[in-house]
Short mmCIF file of C-alpha atoms and ligand atoms in Angstrom, two decimals:
data_model
loop_
_atom_site.label_atom_id
_atom_site.label_comp_id
_atom_site.label_asym_id
_atom_site.label_seq_id
_atom_site.Cartn_x
_atom_site.Cartn_y
_atom_site.Cartn_z
CA MET A 1 0.03 0.02 0.00
CA LYS A 2 1.15 3.49 -0.85
CA SER A 3 2.56 5.45 2.05
CA ASN A 4 3.70 9.04 2.57
CA MET A 5 7.30 8.38 3.19
CA ASN A 6 8.26 10.64 0.40
CA LEU A 7 6.55 13.78 1.86
CA SER A 8 9.66 14.90 3.55
CA ASP A 9 11.47 14.87 0.21
CA LEU A 10 9.42 18.08 -0.60
CA ASN A 11 11.74 20.11 1.64
CA GLU A 12 14.60 18.89 3.72
CA ASN A 13 13.45 20.84 6.72
CA VAL A 14 9.90 19.41 6.85
CA TRP A 15 9.62 16.83 9.45
CA SER A 16 7.09 14.21 8.49
CA THR A 17 7.55 10.46 8.61
CA ASN A 18 11.25 11.02 8.09
CA ARG A 19 12.54 9.76 11.44
CA TYR A 20 15.89 11.13 10.82
CA LEU A 21 14.75 14.68 11.28
CA GLY A 22 13.31 14.15 14.74
CA MET A 23 12.00 11.64 17.18
CA LEU A 24 8.59 10.95 18.64
CA ARG A 25 9.32 10.22 22.14
CA HIS A 26 5.79 9.80 23.54
CA PHE A 27 2.16 10.92 22.99
CA HIS A 28 -0.86 11.33 25.14
CA LEU A 29 -4.56 11.18 24.09
CA ASP A 30 -7.23 12.85 26.23
CA LEU A 31 -10.61 11.97 24.83
CA ARG A 32 -14.24 12.12 25.80
CA LEU A 33 -16.51 9.54 24.06
CA ASN A 34 -19.90 10.75 23.15
CA PHE A 35 -22.25 7.83 21.96
CA ALA A 36 -25.21 10.12 21.20
CA VAL A 37 -23.45 11.95 18.35
CA LYS A 38 -20.73 9.27 17.75
CA GLU A 39 -17.77 11.52 18.24
CA MET A 40 -14.61 11.60 20.25
CA SER A 41 -13.29 15.02 21.29
CA GLY A 42 -10.27 16.06 23.17
CA TRP A 43 -6.61 16.53 22.45
CA LEU A 44 -3.43 14.74 21.42
CA VAL A 45 0.04 15.81 22.98
CA LEU A 46 3.18 14.88 21.06
CA ASP A 47 6.45 14.90 22.79
CA LEU A 48 9.05 15.46 19.97
CA VAL A 49 12.71 16.06 19.89
CA PRO A 50 14.32 17.36 16.63
CA VAL A 51 17.48 15.67 15.64
CA GLN A 52 18.52 17.92 12.73
CA PRO A 53 18.87 21.64 12.84
CA GLY A 54 16.58 24.00 11.16
CA VAL A 55 13.43 21.93 11.21
CA CYS A 56 10.73 24.44 10.44
CA SER A 57 7.63 22.50 9.96
CA LEU A 58 5.92 19.27 10.83
CA ILE A 59 3.53 17.12 8.73
CA LEU A 60 1.30 14.65 10.46
CA ASP A 61 -1.02 12.19 8.68
CA SER A 62 -4.68 13.31 9.23
CA HIS A 63 -7.97 12.48 7.71
CA PRO A 64 -10.81 14.75 6.33
CA SER A 65 -13.13 13.33 9.04
CA LEU A 66 -10.85 14.88 11.78
CA LEU A 67 -11.88 18.38 12.74
CA ILE A 68 -8.87 20.31 14.01
CA HIS A 69 -9.74 23.14 16.39
CA SER A 70 -6.40 24.45 17.40
CA ILE A 71 -2.70 23.53 17.69
CA ASP A 72 -0.16 24.97 20.19
CA CYS A 73 3.36 24.41 21.28
CA LYS A 74 5.43 24.42 24.46
CA VAL A 75 9.25 24.22 24.53
CA PRO A 76 10.30 23.25 28.12
CA GLY A 77 13.33 24.95 29.24
CA ALA A 78 13.28 27.65 26.47
CA GLY A 79 11.96 30.41 28.93
CA GLN A 80 8.49 30.10 27.52
CA GLN A 81 5.87 29.47 30.15
CA GLU A 82 2.62 29.74 28.15
CA PRO A 83 1.85 27.59 25.09
CA VAL A 84 2.27 29.36 21.84
CA SER A 85 -0.48 29.06 19.19
CA LEU A 86 0.79 27.66 15.94
CA THR A 87 -0.48 28.03 12.29
CA TYR A 88 -1.43 24.97 10.47
CA ARG A 89 -2.98 23.84 7.13
CA VAL A 90 -4.81 20.71 6.08
CA ASP A 91 -4.36 19.54 2.52
CA PRO A 92 -5.76 16.70 0.56
CA PHE A 93 -3.05 14.02 0.13
CA THR A 94 -4.44 10.61 -0.89
CA ASP A 95 -7.85 9.00 -1.15
CA TYR A 96 -7.31 7.59 2.40
CA GLY A 97 -6.14 10.73 4.23
CA SER A 98 -4.90 14.20 4.34
CA SER A 99 -1.82 15.96 5.55
CA LEU A 100 -1.77 18.42 8.49
CA SER A 101 1.18 20.76 8.11
CA ILE A 102 2.17 22.72 11.39
CA SER A 103 4.58 25.69 11.35
CA LEU A 104 7.06 25.19 14.13
CA PRO A 105 8.45 28.27 16.14
CA THR A 106 12.27 28.98 15.76
CA ALA A 107 12.67 27.89 19.38
CA ALA A 108 11.68 24.39 18.42
CA ALA A 109 14.30 24.05 15.84
CA LYS A 110 17.18 23.38 18.20
CA PRO A 111 18.40 19.67 17.96
CA GLY A 112 17.88 17.72 21.18
CA ARG A 113 15.51 20.26 22.80
CA ALA A 114 12.11 18.68 23.61
CA VAL A 115 8.92 20.22 21.93
CA GLN A 116 5.41 19.55 23.08
CA ILE A 117 2.66 19.95 20.45
CA THR A 118 -0.95 19.77 21.44
CA VAL A 119 -3.55 19.21 18.81
CA ARG A 120 -7.18 19.83 19.89
CA TYR A 121 -9.76 17.93 17.68
CA THR A 122 -12.88 15.98 17.28
CA THR A 123 -13.43 12.73 15.33
CA THR A 124 -16.46 12.36 13.08
CA ASP A 125 -17.23 9.59 10.66
CA GLY A 126 -13.64 8.19 9.86
CA PRO A 127 -12.71 4.74 8.81
CA ALA A 128 -10.77 3.79 11.99
CA ILE A 129 -13.75 4.26 14.31
CA TRP A 130 -16.78 1.91 14.34
CA TRP A 131 -19.67 3.16 16.30
CA LEU A 132 -22.19 0.31 16.79
CA ASP A 133 -25.74 1.03 17.71
CA SER A 134 -27.04 -1.45 20.42
CA GLU A 135 -28.85 -3.46 17.81
CA LEU A 136 -25.47 -4.27 16.21
CA THR A 137 -23.99 -5.67 19.41
CA CYS A 138 -24.36 -9.32 20.60
CA GLY A 139 -26.36 -8.36 23.67
CA GLN A 140 -28.36 -5.56 21.80
CA LEU A 141 -28.64 -3.62 24.90
CA ARG A 142 -25.94 -0.91 24.78
CA PRO A 143 -23.95 0.75 22.01
CA LEU A 144 -20.30 -0.17 21.56
CA VAL A 145 -17.36 1.47 19.73
CA PHE A 146 -14.14 0.03 18.64
CA THR A 147 -11.15 1.18 16.45
CA GLN A 148 -9.31 -0.67 13.78
CA GLY A 149 -6.06 1.13 12.80
CA HIS A 150 -4.50 -1.38 10.51
CA SER A 151 -3.19 -0.43 8.10
CA VAL A 152 -3.59 3.33 7.33
CA CYS A 153 -6.79 4.13 9.20
CA ASN A 154 -5.69 5.46 12.64
CA ARG A 155 -5.00 8.88 10.97
CA SER A 156 -8.87 9.29 11.34
CA PHE A 157 -8.52 8.51 15.16
CA PHE A 158 -5.64 10.90 15.88
CA PRO A 159 -3.18 12.91 13.86
CA CYS A 160 -0.06 10.71 13.73
CA PHE A 161 2.98 9.60 11.90
CA ASP A 162 1.07 6.73 10.28
CA THR A 163 3.87 4.50 9.37
CA PRO A 164 5.23 1.29 11.03
CA ALA A 165 8.68 2.96 11.07
CA VAL A 166 7.83 5.42 13.86
CA LYS A 167 7.18 3.87 17.31
CA SER A 168 6.61 5.53 20.62
CA THR A 169 5.13 4.86 24.10
CA TYR A 170 1.70 6.40 24.73
CA THR A 171 -0.70 7.23 27.58
CA ALA A 172 -4.42 7.98 27.34
CA THR A 173 -7.17 9.38 29.39
CA VAL A 174 -10.66 8.43 28.33
CA ARG A 175 -13.95 9.73 29.72
CA VAL A 176 -17.06 7.79 29.18
CA PRO A 177 -20.66 7.66 30.42
CA ASP A 178 -21.57 5.52 33.37
CA GLY A 179 -21.79 1.83 32.59
CA VAL A 180 -19.30 1.92 29.83
CA THR A 181 -15.91 0.04 30.19
CA VAL A 182 -12.93 1.19 28.09
CA LEU A 183 -10.08 -1.03 27.01
CA MET A 184 -7.07 -0.16 25.10
CA SER A 185 -3.94 -1.85 23.72
CA ALA A 186 -1.84 -0.82 26.76
CA SER A 187 0.27 -2.53 29.37
CA ARG A 188 -1.32 -0.67 32.36
CA SER A 189 -4.80 0.70 32.93
CA SER A 190 -6.86 2.06 35.87
CA TYR A 191 -10.32 3.43 36.39
CA SER A 192 -11.90 6.17 38.63
CA LYS A 193 -15.60 5.23 39.17
CA GLN A 194 -16.16 8.73 40.77
CA ASP A 195 -14.90 10.57 37.58
CA ARG A 196 -15.78 7.87 35.05
CA VAL A 197 -12.34 8.26 33.68
CA PHE A 198 -10.15 5.37 32.45
CA GLN A 199 -6.27 5.84 32.33
CA PHE A 200 -3.87 3.80 30.10
CA SER A 201 -0.18 3.53 29.71
CA MET A 202 1.60 1.66 27.12
CA GLU A 203 5.25 1.43 28.32
CA PHE A 204 6.68 -0.27 25.22
CA PRO A 205 7.05 1.75 22.01
CA VAL A 206 4.30 0.83 19.30
CA PRO A 207 3.64 2.20 15.78
CA SER A 208 0.34 4.17 15.40
CA TYR A 209 -1.53 1.31 13.79
CA LEU A 210 -1.24 -0.79 17.00
CA VAL A 211 -3.19 1.88 19.10
CA ALA A 212 -6.57 0.48 19.70
CA LEU A 213 -9.62 1.25 21.79
CA VAL A 214 -12.95 -0.52 22.54
CA ALA A 215 -15.63 0.85 24.79
CA GLY A 216 -18.94 -0.70 25.64
CA GLU A 217 -20.69 -3.12 28.13
CA LEU A 218 -17.72 -5.40 28.59
CA GLN A 219 -16.95 -7.92 31.41
CA HIS A 220 -14.04 -10.11 32.14
CA VAL A 221 -12.73 -13.38 33.50
CA ASP A 222 -9.12 -14.02 34.32
CA VAL A 223 -8.01 -17.14 32.36
CA GLY A 224 -4.43 -17.16 33.32
CA PRO A 225 -1.85 -15.27 35.42
CA ARG A 226 -1.25 -12.67 32.56
CA SER A 227 -4.40 -13.27 30.43
CA ARG A 228 -8.05 -12.18 30.69
CA VAL A 229 -10.94 -12.78 28.43
CA TRP A 230 -13.26 -9.72 27.78
CA ALA A 231 -16.69 -9.82 26.17
CA GLU A 232 -20.18 -8.66 26.23
CA PRO A 233 -21.88 -10.50 29.25
CA CYS A 234 -23.97 -12.76 26.87
CA LEU A 235 -20.73 -14.08 25.31
CA LEU A 236 -18.43 -14.17 28.20
CA SER A 237 -19.11 -17.71 29.55
CA CYS A 238 -18.91 -19.34 26.02
CA ALA A 239 -15.59 -17.62 25.27
CA VAL A 240 -14.06 -18.50 28.73
CA LYS A 241 -15.17 -22.14 28.27
CA LYS A 242 -13.70 -22.31 24.73
CA LEU A 243 -10.32 -20.76 25.65
CA GLY A 244 -9.89 -22.12 29.25
CA GLY A 245 -6.29 -22.23 30.36
CA SER A 246 -4.99 -22.50 26.75
CA VAL A 247 -3.71 -19.02 26.41
CA GLU A 248 -1.14 -19.36 29.13
CA ARG A 249 -0.23 -22.78 27.71
CA TRP A 250 0.41 -21.28 24.24
CA LEU A 251 2.34 -18.34 25.65
CA GLY A 252 4.60 -20.87 27.39
CA VAL A 253 5.26 -22.80 24.28
CA ALA A 254 5.96 -19.66 22.37
CA GLU A 255 8.35 -18.51 24.98
CA ASP A 256 10.35 -21.77 24.87
CA LEU A 257 10.61 -21.29 21.05
CA PHE A 258 11.13 -17.58 20.70
CA GLY A 259 12.28 -16.10 24.09
CA PRO A 260 10.26 -14.11 26.76
CA TYR A 261 6.99 -12.42 25.98
CA LEU A 262 7.68 -8.74 26.32
CA TRP A 263 4.32 -7.27 26.66
CA GLY A 264 3.28 -8.34 30.05
CA ARG A 265 -0.40 -8.66 29.43
CA CYS A 266 -1.97 -10.99 26.94
CA ASP A 267 -5.77 -10.29 27.07
CA ILE A 268 -8.36 -11.01 24.44
CA VAL A 269 -11.54 -9.18 23.76
CA PHE A 270 -14.35 -10.61 21.70
CA LEU A 271 -16.13 -8.04 19.37
CA PRO A 272 -19.51 -8.18 17.64
CA PRO A 273 -19.81 -9.60 14.01
CA SER A 274 -19.39 -6.04 12.68
CA PHE A 275 -15.64 -6.22 13.33
CA PRO A 276 -14.25 -5.99 9.88
CA ILE A 277 -11.45 -8.63 10.11
CA VAL A 278 -11.14 -11.92 11.97
CA ALA A 279 -8.63 -10.73 14.56
CA MET A 280 -6.08 -8.00 15.22
CA GLU A 281 -2.75 -8.37 17.06
CA ASN A 282 -3.17 -5.16 19.14
CA PRO A 283 -0.42 -5.41 21.85
CA CYS A 284 -1.51 -6.53 25.37
CA LEU A 285 -5.12 -6.88 23.94
CA THR A 286 -6.04 -8.96 20.90
CA PHE A 287 -9.32 -8.08 19.20
CA ILE A 288 -11.06 -10.96 17.80
CA ILE A 289 -14.45 -11.46 16.14
CA ALA A 290 -17.08 -13.30 18.39
CA SER A 291 -18.42 -15.43 15.52
CA ILE A 292 -15.18 -17.32 15.59
CA LEU A 293 -16.50 -19.08 18.82
CA GLU A 294 -18.47 -21.36 16.37
CA SER A 295 -15.43 -23.04 15.36
CA SER A 296 -12.88 -24.28 17.89
CA GLU A 297 -10.23 -24.97 15.23
CA PHE A 298 -10.25 -21.38 13.84
CA LEU A 299 -10.35 -19.98 17.35
CA LEU A 300 -7.21 -22.02 18.29
CA ILE A 301 -5.41 -20.98 15.02
CA ASP A 302 -6.27 -17.34 15.19
CA VAL A 303 -5.47 -16.76 18.90
CA ILE A 304 -2.12 -18.57 18.39
CA HIS A 305 -1.45 -16.41 15.33
CA GLU A 306 -2.19 -13.05 17.26
CA ILE A 307 0.14 -14.39 20.14
CA ALA A 308 2.80 -15.06 17.69
CA HIS A 309 2.60 -11.30 16.55
CA GLY A 310 3.78 -10.49 20.06
CA TRP A 311 7.25 -11.51 18.73
CA PHE A 312 6.90 -10.89 15.06
CA GLY A 313 5.26 -7.75 13.86
CA ASN A 314 4.73 -6.10 17.32
CA ALA A 315 8.20 -6.45 19.06
CA VAL A 316 10.18 -6.42 15.75
CA THR A 317 8.26 -4.48 13.06
CA ASN A 318 8.77 -4.01 9.36
CA ALA A 319 9.83 -0.39 8.51
CA THR A 320 7.22 0.25 5.60
CA TRP A 321 3.78 -0.67 4.69
CA GLU A 322 5.18 -2.43 1.69
CA GLU A 323 6.93 -4.92 3.89
CA MET A 324 3.85 -6.05 5.95
CA TRP A 325 4.45 -9.46 4.43
CA LEU A 326 7.35 -9.84 6.92
CA SER A 327 5.00 -9.46 9.81
CA GLU A 328 2.42 -11.81 8.52
CA GLY A 329 4.92 -14.32 7.02
CA LEU A 330 6.83 -14.58 10.30
CA ALA A 331 3.88 -14.65 12.42
CA THR A 332 2.28 -17.42 10.40
CA TYR A 333 5.56 -19.44 10.66
CA ALA A 334 5.68 -19.00 14.40
CA GLN A 335 1.98 -19.85 14.72
CA ARG A 336 2.67 -23.19 12.94
CA ARG A 337 5.71 -23.78 15.24
CA ILE A 338 3.67 -23.17 18.33
CA THR A 339 0.68 -25.27 17.05
CA THR A 340 3.10 -28.35 16.26
CA GLU A 341 4.84 -28.09 19.62
CA ALA A 342 1.60 -27.85 21.51
CA TYR A 343 -0.55 -30.38 19.56
CA GLY A 344 1.73 -32.35 17.20
CA ASN A 345 2.00 -32.67 13.41
CA ALA A 346 -1.76 -33.49 13.02
CA ALA A 347 -2.61 -30.05 14.45
CA PHE A 348 -0.29 -28.55 11.76
CA ALA A 349 -2.33 -29.99 9.09
CA VAL A 350 -5.38 -28.62 10.72
CA SER A 351 -3.63 -25.22 10.82
CA VAL A 352 -2.87 -25.19 7.15
CA THR A 353 -6.51 -26.35 6.30
CA CYS A 354 -7.91 -23.60 8.38
CA LEU A 355 -5.56 -21.06 6.80
CA LEU A 356 -6.53 -22.18 3.40
CA ALA A 357 -10.24 -21.93 4.32
CA ARG A 358 -9.77 -18.39 5.61
CA PHE A 359 -8.51 -17.20 2.23
ZN1 LIG B 401 -1.39 -11.70 11.38
#
C-alpha cells in the first residue's frame, strides 16, 4: 500500500515520517467519548525531539473526518511558560487521508530540545472508528465503539506519523458515560469510578496502527496469570469455556521457542460480528470477532497467530507498509511452530487447512 514516506522529500526541513529529522518520544490522548453523536473529542499531545537543525515545520497524517480546532506548542526550558498558538494547514493527500502541516517556532528548531505539540480535535465519521448502535452488538442492549487502525486508518482516530517505522510509548485518558468499560492496547490501566475516567499507559514503543480502543458493556474473567478474556456479558461464559487455560499454555510454548513475552499482559476481547476482520494483534489486547467461537479450530489457530505477533510484527516491526508481508509471514511461521509443539503434526495439518479456508 502506498505510504507518505516521500512527503519529507518536498523540503529537507519538513519533518514528517522521516525519522531522521526528529524523534517522537511519547504521545498522550485525552478523549471524551460521546455515543449520542458518535464523536470523540479532546486533544493529542506529542513529545517530539528534533534531531537535525533548522526543522521548520511538521507534517502529520490526518483525515478529512478529523476536525482540527487548534494547535499549540510548548518548548520546556526555553524560557517560555505559556503555550504558543501555531499556524497549520490541512491539505488533501490521498484517497485515504490528508496532511496536517504545522509551522514550528524557531525555538523548536534546536536539535535535542524537547517540543510539546498539542492538537485539539474531534473525530467524526472516519474509517478507523466503528460506532455500533445497540442493535449491532451481541447483547443488543448498549452501544459499543471500537477502533481498527491497520493499516492506514488510525489517521482518522488521531493525527499521527502513520507508518510502522515510527514507534513510541503512549498514555491515554478516556472519559465515558456511566456503565461503559474502556479497554486499550496498553500495558497498564486504571479506572476512577467517581470521575468515570479510564487511564492507560503503554510502556513499550508501538507504531500508530497498534493503538486500539474498545468501549461498551464489557466484562472479564481471568483465564491465566497474565491473560484475561473480555466480552459482552452474553458471550463471556462461552468464550471462557472455549479458551480455558489455553492462552497461558500457548504463551509458554511460544516463550520456549522464541524467548520471553515482552508485553506483560495477553488479554483477548471478543467483538461483535461487525468487526471488519477476523482478529487484530493489538499489543496486550488481541481483538477477535465473536463469531469465531463457532469453530474451535479457527479460534485456536487465530489466537495462536495473534500471540505469535507478540514476537513478530509487534516487538520487531517492518519499516514500511510495503513490507507488511514480513510481519504476517513470520507470525504465520511462528503460529505453525507453536501449534506443532503444542498439539503435534496433526494439528499442523489442521492449521494449514484452516488457513486455506480463511482465504
Ligand atoms: Zn497476522
